[in-house]
Coordinates of C-alpha atoms and ligand atoms in Angstrom, one line a residue:
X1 CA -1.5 16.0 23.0
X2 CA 1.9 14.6 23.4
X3 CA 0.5 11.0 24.5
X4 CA -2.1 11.4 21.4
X5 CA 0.9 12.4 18.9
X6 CA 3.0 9.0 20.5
X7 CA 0.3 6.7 20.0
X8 CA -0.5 7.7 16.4
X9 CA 3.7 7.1 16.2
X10 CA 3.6 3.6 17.5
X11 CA 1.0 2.6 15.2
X12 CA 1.3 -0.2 12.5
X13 CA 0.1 2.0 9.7
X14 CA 2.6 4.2 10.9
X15 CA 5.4 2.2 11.2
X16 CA 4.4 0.5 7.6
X17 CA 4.9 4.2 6.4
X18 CA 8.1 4.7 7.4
X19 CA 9.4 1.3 6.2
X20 CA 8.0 1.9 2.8
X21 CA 9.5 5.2 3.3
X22 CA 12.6 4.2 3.7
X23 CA 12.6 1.5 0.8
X24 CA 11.3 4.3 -1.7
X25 CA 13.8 7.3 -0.7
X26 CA 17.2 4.3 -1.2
X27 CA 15.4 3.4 -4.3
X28 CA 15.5 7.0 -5.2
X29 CA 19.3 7.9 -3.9
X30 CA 20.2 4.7 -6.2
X31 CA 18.2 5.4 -9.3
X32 CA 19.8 9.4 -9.0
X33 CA 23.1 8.4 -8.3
X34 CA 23.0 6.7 -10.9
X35 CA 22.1 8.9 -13.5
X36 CA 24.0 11.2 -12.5
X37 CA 27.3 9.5 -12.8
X38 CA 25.7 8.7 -16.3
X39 CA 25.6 12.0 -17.0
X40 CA 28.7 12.6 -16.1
X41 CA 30.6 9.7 -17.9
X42 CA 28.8 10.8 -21.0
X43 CA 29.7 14.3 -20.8
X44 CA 33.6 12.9 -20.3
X45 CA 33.0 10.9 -23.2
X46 CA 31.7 13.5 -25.7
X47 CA 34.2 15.9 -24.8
X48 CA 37.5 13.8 -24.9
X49 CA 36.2 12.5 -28.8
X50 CA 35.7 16.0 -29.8
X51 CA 39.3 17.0 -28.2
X52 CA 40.7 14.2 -30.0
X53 CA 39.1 15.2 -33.4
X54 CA 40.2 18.8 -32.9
X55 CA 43.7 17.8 -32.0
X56 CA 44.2 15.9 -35.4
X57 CA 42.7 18.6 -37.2
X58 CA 45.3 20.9 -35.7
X59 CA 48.5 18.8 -36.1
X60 CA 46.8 18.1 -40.1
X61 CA 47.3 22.2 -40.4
X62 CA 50.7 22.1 -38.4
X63 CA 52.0 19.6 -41.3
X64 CA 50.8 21.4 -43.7
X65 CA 51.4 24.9 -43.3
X66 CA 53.9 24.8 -39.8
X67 CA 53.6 26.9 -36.9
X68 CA 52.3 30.0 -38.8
X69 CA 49.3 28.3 -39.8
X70 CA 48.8 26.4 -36.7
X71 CA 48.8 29.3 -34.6
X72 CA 46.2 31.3 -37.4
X73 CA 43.6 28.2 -36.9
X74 CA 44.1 28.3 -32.5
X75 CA 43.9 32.0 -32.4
X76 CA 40.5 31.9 -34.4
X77 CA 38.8 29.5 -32.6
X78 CA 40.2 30.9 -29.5
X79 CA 37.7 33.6 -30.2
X80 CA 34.6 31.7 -30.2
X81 CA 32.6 31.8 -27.6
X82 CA 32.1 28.5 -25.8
X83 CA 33.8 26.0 -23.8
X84 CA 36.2 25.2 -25.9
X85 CA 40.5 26.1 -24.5
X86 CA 43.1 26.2 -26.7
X87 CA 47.2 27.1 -26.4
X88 CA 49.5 26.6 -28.8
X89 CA 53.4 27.5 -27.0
X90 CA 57.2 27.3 -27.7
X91 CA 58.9 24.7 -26.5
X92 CA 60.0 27.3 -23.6
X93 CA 56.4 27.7 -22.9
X94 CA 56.0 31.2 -24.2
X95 CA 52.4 31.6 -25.4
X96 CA 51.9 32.0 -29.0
X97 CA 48.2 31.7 -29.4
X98 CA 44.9 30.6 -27.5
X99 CA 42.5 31.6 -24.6
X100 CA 44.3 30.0 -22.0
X101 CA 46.5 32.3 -19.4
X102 CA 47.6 30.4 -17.2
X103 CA 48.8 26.8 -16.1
X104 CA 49.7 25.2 -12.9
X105 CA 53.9 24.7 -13.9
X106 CA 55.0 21.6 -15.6
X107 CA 51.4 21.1 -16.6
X108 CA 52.4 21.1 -20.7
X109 CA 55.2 18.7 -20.1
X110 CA 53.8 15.3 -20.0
X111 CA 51.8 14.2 -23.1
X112 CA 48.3 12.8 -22.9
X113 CA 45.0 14.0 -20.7
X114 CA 44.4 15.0 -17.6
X115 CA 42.4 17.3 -15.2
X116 CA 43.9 20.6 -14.8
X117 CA 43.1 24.3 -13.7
X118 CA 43.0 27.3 -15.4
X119 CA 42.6 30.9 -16.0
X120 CA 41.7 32.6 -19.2
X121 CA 43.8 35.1 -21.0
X122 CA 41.8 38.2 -20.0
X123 CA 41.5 37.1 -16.2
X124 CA 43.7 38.7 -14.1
X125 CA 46.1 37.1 -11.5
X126 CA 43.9 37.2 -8.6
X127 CA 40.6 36.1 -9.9
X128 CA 39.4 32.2 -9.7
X129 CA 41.0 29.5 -10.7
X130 CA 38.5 26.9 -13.4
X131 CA 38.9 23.0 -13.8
X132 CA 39.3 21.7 -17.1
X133 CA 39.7 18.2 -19.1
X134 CA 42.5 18.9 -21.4
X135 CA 45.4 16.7 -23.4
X136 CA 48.4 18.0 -24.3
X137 CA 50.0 17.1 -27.2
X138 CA 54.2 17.5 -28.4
X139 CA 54.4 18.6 -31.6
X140 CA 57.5 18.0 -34.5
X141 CA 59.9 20.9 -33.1
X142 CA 59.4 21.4 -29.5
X143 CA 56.0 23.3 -29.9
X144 CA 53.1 21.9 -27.6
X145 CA 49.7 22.1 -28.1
X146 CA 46.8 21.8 -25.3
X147 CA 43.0 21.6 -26.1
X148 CA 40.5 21.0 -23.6
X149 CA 37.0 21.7 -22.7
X150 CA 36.0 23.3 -19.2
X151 CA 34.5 21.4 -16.8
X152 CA 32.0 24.0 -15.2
X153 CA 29.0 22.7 -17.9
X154 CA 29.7 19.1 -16.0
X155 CA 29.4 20.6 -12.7
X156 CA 26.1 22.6 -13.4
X157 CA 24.1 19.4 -15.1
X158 CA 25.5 17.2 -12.2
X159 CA 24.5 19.9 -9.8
X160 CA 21.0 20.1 -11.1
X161 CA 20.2 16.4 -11.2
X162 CA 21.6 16.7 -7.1
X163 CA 19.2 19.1 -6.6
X164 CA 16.5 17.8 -8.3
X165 CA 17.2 14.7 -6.1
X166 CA 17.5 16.8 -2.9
X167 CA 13.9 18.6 -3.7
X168 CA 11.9 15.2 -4.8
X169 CA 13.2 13.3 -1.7
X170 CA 12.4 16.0 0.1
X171 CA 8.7 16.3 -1.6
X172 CA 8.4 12.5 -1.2
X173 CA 9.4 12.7 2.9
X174 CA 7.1 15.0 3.8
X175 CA 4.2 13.7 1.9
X176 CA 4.4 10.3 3.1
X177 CA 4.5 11.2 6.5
X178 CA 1.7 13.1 5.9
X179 CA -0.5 10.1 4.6
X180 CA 0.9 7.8 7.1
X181 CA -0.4 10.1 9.5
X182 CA -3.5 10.1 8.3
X183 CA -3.8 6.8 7.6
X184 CA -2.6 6.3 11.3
X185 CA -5.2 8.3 12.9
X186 CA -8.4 6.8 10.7
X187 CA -7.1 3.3 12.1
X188 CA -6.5 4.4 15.5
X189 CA -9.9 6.1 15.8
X190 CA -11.8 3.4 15.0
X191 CA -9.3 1.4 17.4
X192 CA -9.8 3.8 20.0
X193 CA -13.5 3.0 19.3
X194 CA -13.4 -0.7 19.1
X195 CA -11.6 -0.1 22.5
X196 CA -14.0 2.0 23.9
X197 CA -16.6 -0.5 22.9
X198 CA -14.7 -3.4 24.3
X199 CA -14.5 -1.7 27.7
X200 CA -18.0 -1.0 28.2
X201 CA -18.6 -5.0 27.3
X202 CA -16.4 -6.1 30.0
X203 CA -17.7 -3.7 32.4
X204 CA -20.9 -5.9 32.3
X205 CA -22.7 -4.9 29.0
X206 CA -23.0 -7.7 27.6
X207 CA -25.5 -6.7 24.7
X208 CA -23.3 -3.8 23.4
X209 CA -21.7 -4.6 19.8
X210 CA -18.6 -3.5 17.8
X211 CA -19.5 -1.1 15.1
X212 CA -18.7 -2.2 11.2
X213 CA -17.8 0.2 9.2
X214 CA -19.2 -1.9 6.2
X215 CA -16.4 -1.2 3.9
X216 CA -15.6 -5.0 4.1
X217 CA -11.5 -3.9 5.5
X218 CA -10.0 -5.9 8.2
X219 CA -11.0 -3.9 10.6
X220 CA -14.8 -4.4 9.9
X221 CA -14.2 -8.4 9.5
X222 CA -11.9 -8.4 12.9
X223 CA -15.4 -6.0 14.4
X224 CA -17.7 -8.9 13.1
X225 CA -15.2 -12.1 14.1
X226 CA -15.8 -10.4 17.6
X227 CA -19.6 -9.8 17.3
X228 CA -20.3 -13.1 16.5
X229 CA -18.0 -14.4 19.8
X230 CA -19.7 -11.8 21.8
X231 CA -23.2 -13.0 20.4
X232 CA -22.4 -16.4 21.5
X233 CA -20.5 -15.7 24.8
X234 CA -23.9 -14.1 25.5
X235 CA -26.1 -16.8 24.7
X236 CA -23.7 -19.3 27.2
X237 CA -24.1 -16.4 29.5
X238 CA -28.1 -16.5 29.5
X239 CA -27.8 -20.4 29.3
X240 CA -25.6 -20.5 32.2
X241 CA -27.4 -18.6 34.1
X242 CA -30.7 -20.3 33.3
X243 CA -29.6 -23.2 34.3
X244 CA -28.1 -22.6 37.8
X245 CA -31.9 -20.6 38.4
X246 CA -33.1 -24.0 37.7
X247 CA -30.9 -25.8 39.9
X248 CA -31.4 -23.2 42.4
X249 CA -35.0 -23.5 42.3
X250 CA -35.8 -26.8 41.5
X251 CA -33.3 -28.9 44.2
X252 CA -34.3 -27.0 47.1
X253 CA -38.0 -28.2 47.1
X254 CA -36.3 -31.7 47.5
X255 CA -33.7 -31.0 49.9
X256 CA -35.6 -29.2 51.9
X257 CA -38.2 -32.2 51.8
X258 CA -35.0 -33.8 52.7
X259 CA -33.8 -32.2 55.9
X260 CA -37.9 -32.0 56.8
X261 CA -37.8 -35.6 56.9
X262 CA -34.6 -36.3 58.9
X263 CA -36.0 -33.6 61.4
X264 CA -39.4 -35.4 61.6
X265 CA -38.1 -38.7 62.3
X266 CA -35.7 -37.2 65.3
X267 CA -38.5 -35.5 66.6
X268 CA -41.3 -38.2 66.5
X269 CA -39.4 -42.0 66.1
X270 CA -40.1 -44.4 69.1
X271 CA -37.4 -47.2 68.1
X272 CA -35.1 -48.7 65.7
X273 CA -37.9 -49.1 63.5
X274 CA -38.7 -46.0 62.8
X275 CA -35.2 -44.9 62.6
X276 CA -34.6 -47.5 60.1
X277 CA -38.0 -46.3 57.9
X278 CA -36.9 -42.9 58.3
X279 CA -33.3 -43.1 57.3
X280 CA -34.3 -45.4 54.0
X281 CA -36.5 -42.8 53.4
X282 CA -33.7 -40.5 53.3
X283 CA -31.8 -42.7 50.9
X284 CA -34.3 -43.1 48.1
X285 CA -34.8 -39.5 48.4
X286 CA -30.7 -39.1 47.9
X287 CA -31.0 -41.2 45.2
X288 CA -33.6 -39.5 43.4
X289 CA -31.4 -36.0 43.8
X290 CA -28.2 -38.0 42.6
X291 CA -30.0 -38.9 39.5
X292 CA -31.6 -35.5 38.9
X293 CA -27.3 -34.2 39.4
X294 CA -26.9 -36.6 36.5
X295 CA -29.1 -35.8 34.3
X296 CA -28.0 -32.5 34.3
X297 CA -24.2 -32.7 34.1
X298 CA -25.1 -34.9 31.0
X299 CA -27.3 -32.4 29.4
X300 CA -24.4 -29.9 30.3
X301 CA -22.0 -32.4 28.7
X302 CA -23.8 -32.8 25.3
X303 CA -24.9 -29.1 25.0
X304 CA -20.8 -27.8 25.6
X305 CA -20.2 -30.0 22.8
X306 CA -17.5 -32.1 24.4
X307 CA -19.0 -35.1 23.7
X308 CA -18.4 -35.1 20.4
X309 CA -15.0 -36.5 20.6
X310 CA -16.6 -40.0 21.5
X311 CA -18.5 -40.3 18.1
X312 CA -18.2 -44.3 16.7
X313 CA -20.4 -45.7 14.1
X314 CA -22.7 -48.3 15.4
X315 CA -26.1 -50.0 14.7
X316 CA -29.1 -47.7 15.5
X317 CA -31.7 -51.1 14.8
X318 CA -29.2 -52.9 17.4
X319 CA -29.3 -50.1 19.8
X320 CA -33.2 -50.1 19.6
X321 CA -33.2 -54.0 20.4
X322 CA -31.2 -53.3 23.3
X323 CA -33.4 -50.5 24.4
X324 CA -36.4 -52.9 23.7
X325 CA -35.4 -55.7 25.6
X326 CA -34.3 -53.6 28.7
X327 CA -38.1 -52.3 29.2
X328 CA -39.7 -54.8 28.4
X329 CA -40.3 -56.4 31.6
X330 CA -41.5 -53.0 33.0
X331 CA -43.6 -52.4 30.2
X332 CA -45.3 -55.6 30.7
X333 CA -45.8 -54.8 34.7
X334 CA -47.6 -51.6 33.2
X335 CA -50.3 -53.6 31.0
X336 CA -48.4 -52.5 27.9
X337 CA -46.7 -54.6 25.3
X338 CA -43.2 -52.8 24.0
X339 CA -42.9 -53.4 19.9
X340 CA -39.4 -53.0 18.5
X341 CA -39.8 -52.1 14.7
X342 CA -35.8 -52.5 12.7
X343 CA -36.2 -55.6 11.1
X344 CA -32.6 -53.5 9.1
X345 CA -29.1 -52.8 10.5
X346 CA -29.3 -49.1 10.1
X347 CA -25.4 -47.2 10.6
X348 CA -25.3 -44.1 12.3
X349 CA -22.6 -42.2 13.6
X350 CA -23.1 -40.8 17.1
X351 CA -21.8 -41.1 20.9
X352 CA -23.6 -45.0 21.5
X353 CA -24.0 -43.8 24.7
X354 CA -26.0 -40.2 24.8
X355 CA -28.1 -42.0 21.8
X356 CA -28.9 -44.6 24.0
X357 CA -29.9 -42.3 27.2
X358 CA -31.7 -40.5 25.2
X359 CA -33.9 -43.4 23.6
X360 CA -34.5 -44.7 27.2
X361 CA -35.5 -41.3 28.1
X362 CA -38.4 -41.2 25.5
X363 CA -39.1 -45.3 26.5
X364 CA -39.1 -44.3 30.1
X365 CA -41.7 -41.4 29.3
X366 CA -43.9 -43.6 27.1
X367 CA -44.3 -46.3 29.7
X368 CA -44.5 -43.9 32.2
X369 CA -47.3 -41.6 30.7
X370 CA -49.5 -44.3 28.7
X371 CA -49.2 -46.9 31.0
X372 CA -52.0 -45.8 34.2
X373 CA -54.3 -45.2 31.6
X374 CA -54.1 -48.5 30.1
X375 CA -54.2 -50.2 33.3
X376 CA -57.5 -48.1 34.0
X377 CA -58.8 -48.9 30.8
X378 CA -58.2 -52.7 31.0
X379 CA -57.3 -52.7 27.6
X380 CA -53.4 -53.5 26.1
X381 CA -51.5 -50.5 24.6
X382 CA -48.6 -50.3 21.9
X383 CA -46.1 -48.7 22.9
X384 CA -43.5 -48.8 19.7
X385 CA -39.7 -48.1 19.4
X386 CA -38.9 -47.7 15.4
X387 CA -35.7 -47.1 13.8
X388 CA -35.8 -46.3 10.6
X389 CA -33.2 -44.7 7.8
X390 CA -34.4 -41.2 5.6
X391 CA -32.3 -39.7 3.3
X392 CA -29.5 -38.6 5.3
X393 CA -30.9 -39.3 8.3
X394 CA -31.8 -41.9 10.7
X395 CA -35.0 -41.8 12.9
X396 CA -35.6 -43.2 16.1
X397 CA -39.0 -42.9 17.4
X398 CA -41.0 -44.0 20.3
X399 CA -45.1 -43.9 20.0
X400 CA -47.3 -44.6 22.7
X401 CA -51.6 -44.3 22.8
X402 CA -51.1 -42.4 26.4
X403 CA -52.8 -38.6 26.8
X404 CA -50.2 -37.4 24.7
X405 CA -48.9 -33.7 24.7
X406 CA -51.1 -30.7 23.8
X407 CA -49.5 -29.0 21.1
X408 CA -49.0 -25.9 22.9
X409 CA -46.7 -27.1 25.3
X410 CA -44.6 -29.3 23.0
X411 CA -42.4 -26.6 22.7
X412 CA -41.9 -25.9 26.3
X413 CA -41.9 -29.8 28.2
X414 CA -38.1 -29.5 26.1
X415 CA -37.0 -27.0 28.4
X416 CA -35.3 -28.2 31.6
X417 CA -37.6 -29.1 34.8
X418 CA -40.6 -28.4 32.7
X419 CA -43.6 -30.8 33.8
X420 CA -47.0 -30.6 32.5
X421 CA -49.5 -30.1 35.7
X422 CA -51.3 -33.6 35.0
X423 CA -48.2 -35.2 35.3
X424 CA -47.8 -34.0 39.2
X425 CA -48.7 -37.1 40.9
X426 CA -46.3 -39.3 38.9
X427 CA -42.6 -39.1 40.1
X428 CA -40.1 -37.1 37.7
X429 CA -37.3 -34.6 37.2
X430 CA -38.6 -32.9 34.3
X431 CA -35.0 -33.4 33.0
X432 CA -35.8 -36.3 30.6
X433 CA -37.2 -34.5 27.5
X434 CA -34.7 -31.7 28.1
X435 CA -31.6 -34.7 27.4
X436 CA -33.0 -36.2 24.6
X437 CA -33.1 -32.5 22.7
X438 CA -29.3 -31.7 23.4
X439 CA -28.1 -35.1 22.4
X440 CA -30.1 -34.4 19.3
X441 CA -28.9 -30.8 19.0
X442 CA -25.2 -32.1 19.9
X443 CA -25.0 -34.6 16.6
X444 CA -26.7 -31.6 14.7
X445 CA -30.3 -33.4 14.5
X446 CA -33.7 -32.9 16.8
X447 CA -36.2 -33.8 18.7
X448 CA -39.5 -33.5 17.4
X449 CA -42.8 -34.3 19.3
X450 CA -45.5 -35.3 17.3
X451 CA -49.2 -36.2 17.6
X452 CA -49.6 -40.1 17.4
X453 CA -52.8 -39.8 17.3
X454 CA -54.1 -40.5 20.0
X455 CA -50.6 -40.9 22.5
X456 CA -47.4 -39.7 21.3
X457 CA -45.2 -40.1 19.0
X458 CA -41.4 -38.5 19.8
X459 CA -38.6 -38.7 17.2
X460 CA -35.3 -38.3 17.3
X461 CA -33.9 -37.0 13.8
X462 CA -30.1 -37.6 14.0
X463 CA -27.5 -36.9 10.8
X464 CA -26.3 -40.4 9.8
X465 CA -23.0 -38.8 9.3
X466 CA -22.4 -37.2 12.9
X467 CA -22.3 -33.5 13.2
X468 CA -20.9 -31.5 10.8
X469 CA -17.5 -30.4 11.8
X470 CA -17.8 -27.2 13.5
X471 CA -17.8 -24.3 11.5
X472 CA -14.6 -21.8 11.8
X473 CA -16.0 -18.6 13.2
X474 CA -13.2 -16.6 12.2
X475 CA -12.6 -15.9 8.2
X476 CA -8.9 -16.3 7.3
X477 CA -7.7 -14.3 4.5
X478 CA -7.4 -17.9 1.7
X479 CA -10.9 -19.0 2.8
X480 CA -12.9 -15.8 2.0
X481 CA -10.9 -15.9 -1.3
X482 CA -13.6 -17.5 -3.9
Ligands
ATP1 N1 -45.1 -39.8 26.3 C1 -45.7 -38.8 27.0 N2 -47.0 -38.7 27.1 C2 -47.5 -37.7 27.8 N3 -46.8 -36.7 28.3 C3 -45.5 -36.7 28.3 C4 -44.8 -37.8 27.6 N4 -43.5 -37.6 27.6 C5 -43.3 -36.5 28.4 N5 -44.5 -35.9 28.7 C6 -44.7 -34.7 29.5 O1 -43.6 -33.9 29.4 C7 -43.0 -33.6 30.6 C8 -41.5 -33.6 30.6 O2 -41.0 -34.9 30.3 P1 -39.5 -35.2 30.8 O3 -39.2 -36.6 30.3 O4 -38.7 -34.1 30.3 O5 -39.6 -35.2 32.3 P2 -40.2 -36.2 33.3 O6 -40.6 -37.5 32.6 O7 -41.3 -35.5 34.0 O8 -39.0 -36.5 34.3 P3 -37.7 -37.3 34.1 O9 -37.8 -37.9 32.7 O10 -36.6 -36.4 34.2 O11 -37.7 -38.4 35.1 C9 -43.5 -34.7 31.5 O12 -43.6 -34.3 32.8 C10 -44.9 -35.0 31.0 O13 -45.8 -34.0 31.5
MG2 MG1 -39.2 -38.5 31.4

């Protein structure tokens, strides 16, 4: 309960509270203070005119009708009730008329105001003394006159505005800590749930989610932020995994061939000959498994995404020449004749080199697939590589009139190690198809297989522009603004 009670404490809601706490209650000492030393200065104000206008009324009946009539006026407005003190007194201080009883000594010998205390005229010796604002004044002949106004009216309004003060502050304390409390405890619940949440995740299940609330607050778009990263750390998860069951899977067959051979040739070779055979044997077989390593760091290269920091912008027709030219020769030693169709310079942006791979790839396949048949056949096959600009983007396709791929397993011959069963006998990784696609998917494009009609006909549809820059998962507060 304790640990509970701290933890709501140290929240940020909490702490917010406090600080607007704070601000509010020095706002509220200020703006009280204030008025009541307002109050105060006009209460001052008011009584010292009306002292003043009384004392010249007074010395106006003094002139005119002396002492006598002086002390007439004083002793009847002694008698009203009221605030109001009054004493008229020889010049040896003897009391002639007023409400006032008694003085602190020497108080009626200086002219002028000040703040004095008092006792009325029926109040006894012992009772309590009462502040007042009073000015004396010296009249012709000795005679002084004092008028003043208690002070206990000033005290009472300045007292109540205190109060008032004390009781609001007090009001305003305890209901702010009240909401920051609960404010505090609807965030950290659905911390504590986020939390919860979290831990499960990292305890291994992966396909558990953060809960939004779907009131659109921070903590919902912080819970979707997180989704989406989850969503995608799972999908690298599942594609990480994938692949090392493929490499698993697919590179022991060969290195098992591997060791089988080198075992065979210990166990059965008669002389240097056979050694030699054997051990070149063993070296195209290497070979084969370096490229097949290759091929798949490369894929792993374009599908991370890293390879887009090596985007130029370059000549797709020129790079189709190049491809042209380079398999040429082994298209002829097939029976086929290679057509390069980008009579145009065509500018794309992309990574020369994956583009290039990728090209050669589909070349590679073409010549690879169409050419027994047409050597069978007796009859020369097309095989063409055409470049062409659409709209926004540029396609580079490679036809061929080979067996082509039923339409069923286009889909699938994408995927890595994928090989259709009729292509058994000729030698492959099943990796080339599978490169072609992430270098498409890496500049934002695609592969698509079509049906040439008869052969096939695969195109890579690549953005002229290069990849969109990547998209910025996480909303900041000025971009969600419209
Ligand atoms: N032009 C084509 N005509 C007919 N079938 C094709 C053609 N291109 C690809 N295929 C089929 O798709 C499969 C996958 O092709 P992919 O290029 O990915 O691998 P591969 O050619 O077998 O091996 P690698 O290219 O890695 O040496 C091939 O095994 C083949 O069955
Ligand atoms: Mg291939």
């Amino acid at each position: 309960m304790m640990t509970a009670l701290g933890k709501l404490f140290r929240t940020t809601a909490f702490k917010l509270t406090l600080v607007y706490l704070t601000v509010f209650a020095l706002f509220a000492i200020f703006l009280l203070g204030y008025f009541a030393l307002n109050t105060k200065r006009l209460f001052t104000e008011q009584a010292t005119d009306a002292v003043n206008a009384e004392i010249t009324g007074l010395v106006e009946h003094f002139n005119v009708g002396g002492i006598r009539r002086l002390t007439l006026v004083v002793e009847s407005r002694a008698r009203r009730p009221g605030s109001s003190l009054y004493l008229v007194t020889t010049p040896g201080s003897d009391g002639l008329a007023g409400n006032v009883g008694s003085l602190p000594t020497g108080a009626l010998d200086k002219q002028g105001w000040s703040e004095t205390v008092y006792r009325r005229i029926e109040e006894g010796e012992t009772s309590e003394l009462h502040r007042a604002l009073a000015r004396v004044y010296h009249l012709p002949g000795g005679f002084r006159l004092l008028v003043g106004r208690d002070l206990e009216e000033r005290e009472r309004l300045f007292q109540v505005v205190l109060d008032a003060g004390k009781w609001s502050a007090a009001v305003v304390i305890i209901l702010g800590l009240i909401g920051g409390f609960l404010v505090a405890r609807r965030v950290l619940r659905r911390v504590d749930a986020m939390t919860e949440t979290t831990r499960t995740i990292m305890g291994g299940n992966l396909s558990g989610r953060l809960l939004v609330g779907g009131s659109g607050d921070e903590l919902d778009r912080l819970a979707h932020n997180l989704n989406e990263m989850l969503d995608r750390i799972e999908a690298l998860m599942r594609g990480l995994k994938e692949v090392s069951d493929n490499i698993a899977h697919d590179l022991k067959t060969p290195l098992t061939r591997l060791r089988n051979r080198a075992e065979e040739a210990l166990r059965t070779s008669r002389g240097e000959a056979d050694y030699r055979a054997a051990l070149e044997g063993t070296i195209e077989e290497s070979d084969s498994l370096i490229k097949t390593f290759n091929a798949l760091l490369m894929i792993a290269r374009a599908e991370s995404g890293q390879a887009r920091d090596n985007m130029v912008d370059f000549d797709a027709a020129e790079a189709a020449h190049d491809i042209g030219e380079l398999y040429e020769p082994l298209a002829e030693e097939q029976g086929l004749t290679l057509e390069v169709d980008a009579p145009d310079a065509i500018p794309l942006r992309g990574n020369r080199e994956l583009i290039s791979q990728a090209l050669s790839n589909l070349v590679d396949n073409a010549i690879k697939y169409a050419g027994p048949e047409a050597r069978a056949n007796g009859t020369p096959s097309a095989v063409t590589v055409r470049a062409r600009a659409e709209g926004d983007h540029v396609l580079l396709s490679v036809g061929d009139r080979g067996p082509g791929i039923p339409e069923a397993d286009r889909k699938r011959v994408v995927e890595r190690f994928v090989r259709l069963e009729k292509s058994r006998t000729i030698p492959g990784s099943g990796l080339g198809l599978s490169l072609a696609s992430a270098v498409a998917r890496l500049h934002g494009g695609e592969l698509r297989l079509e049906d040439h009609a008869p052969g096939l006909c695969a195109v890579l549809v690549l953005p002229r522009n290069g990849p969109l820059p990547p998209a910025t998962p996480v909303q900041t507060e000025a971009a969600s603004r419209p």
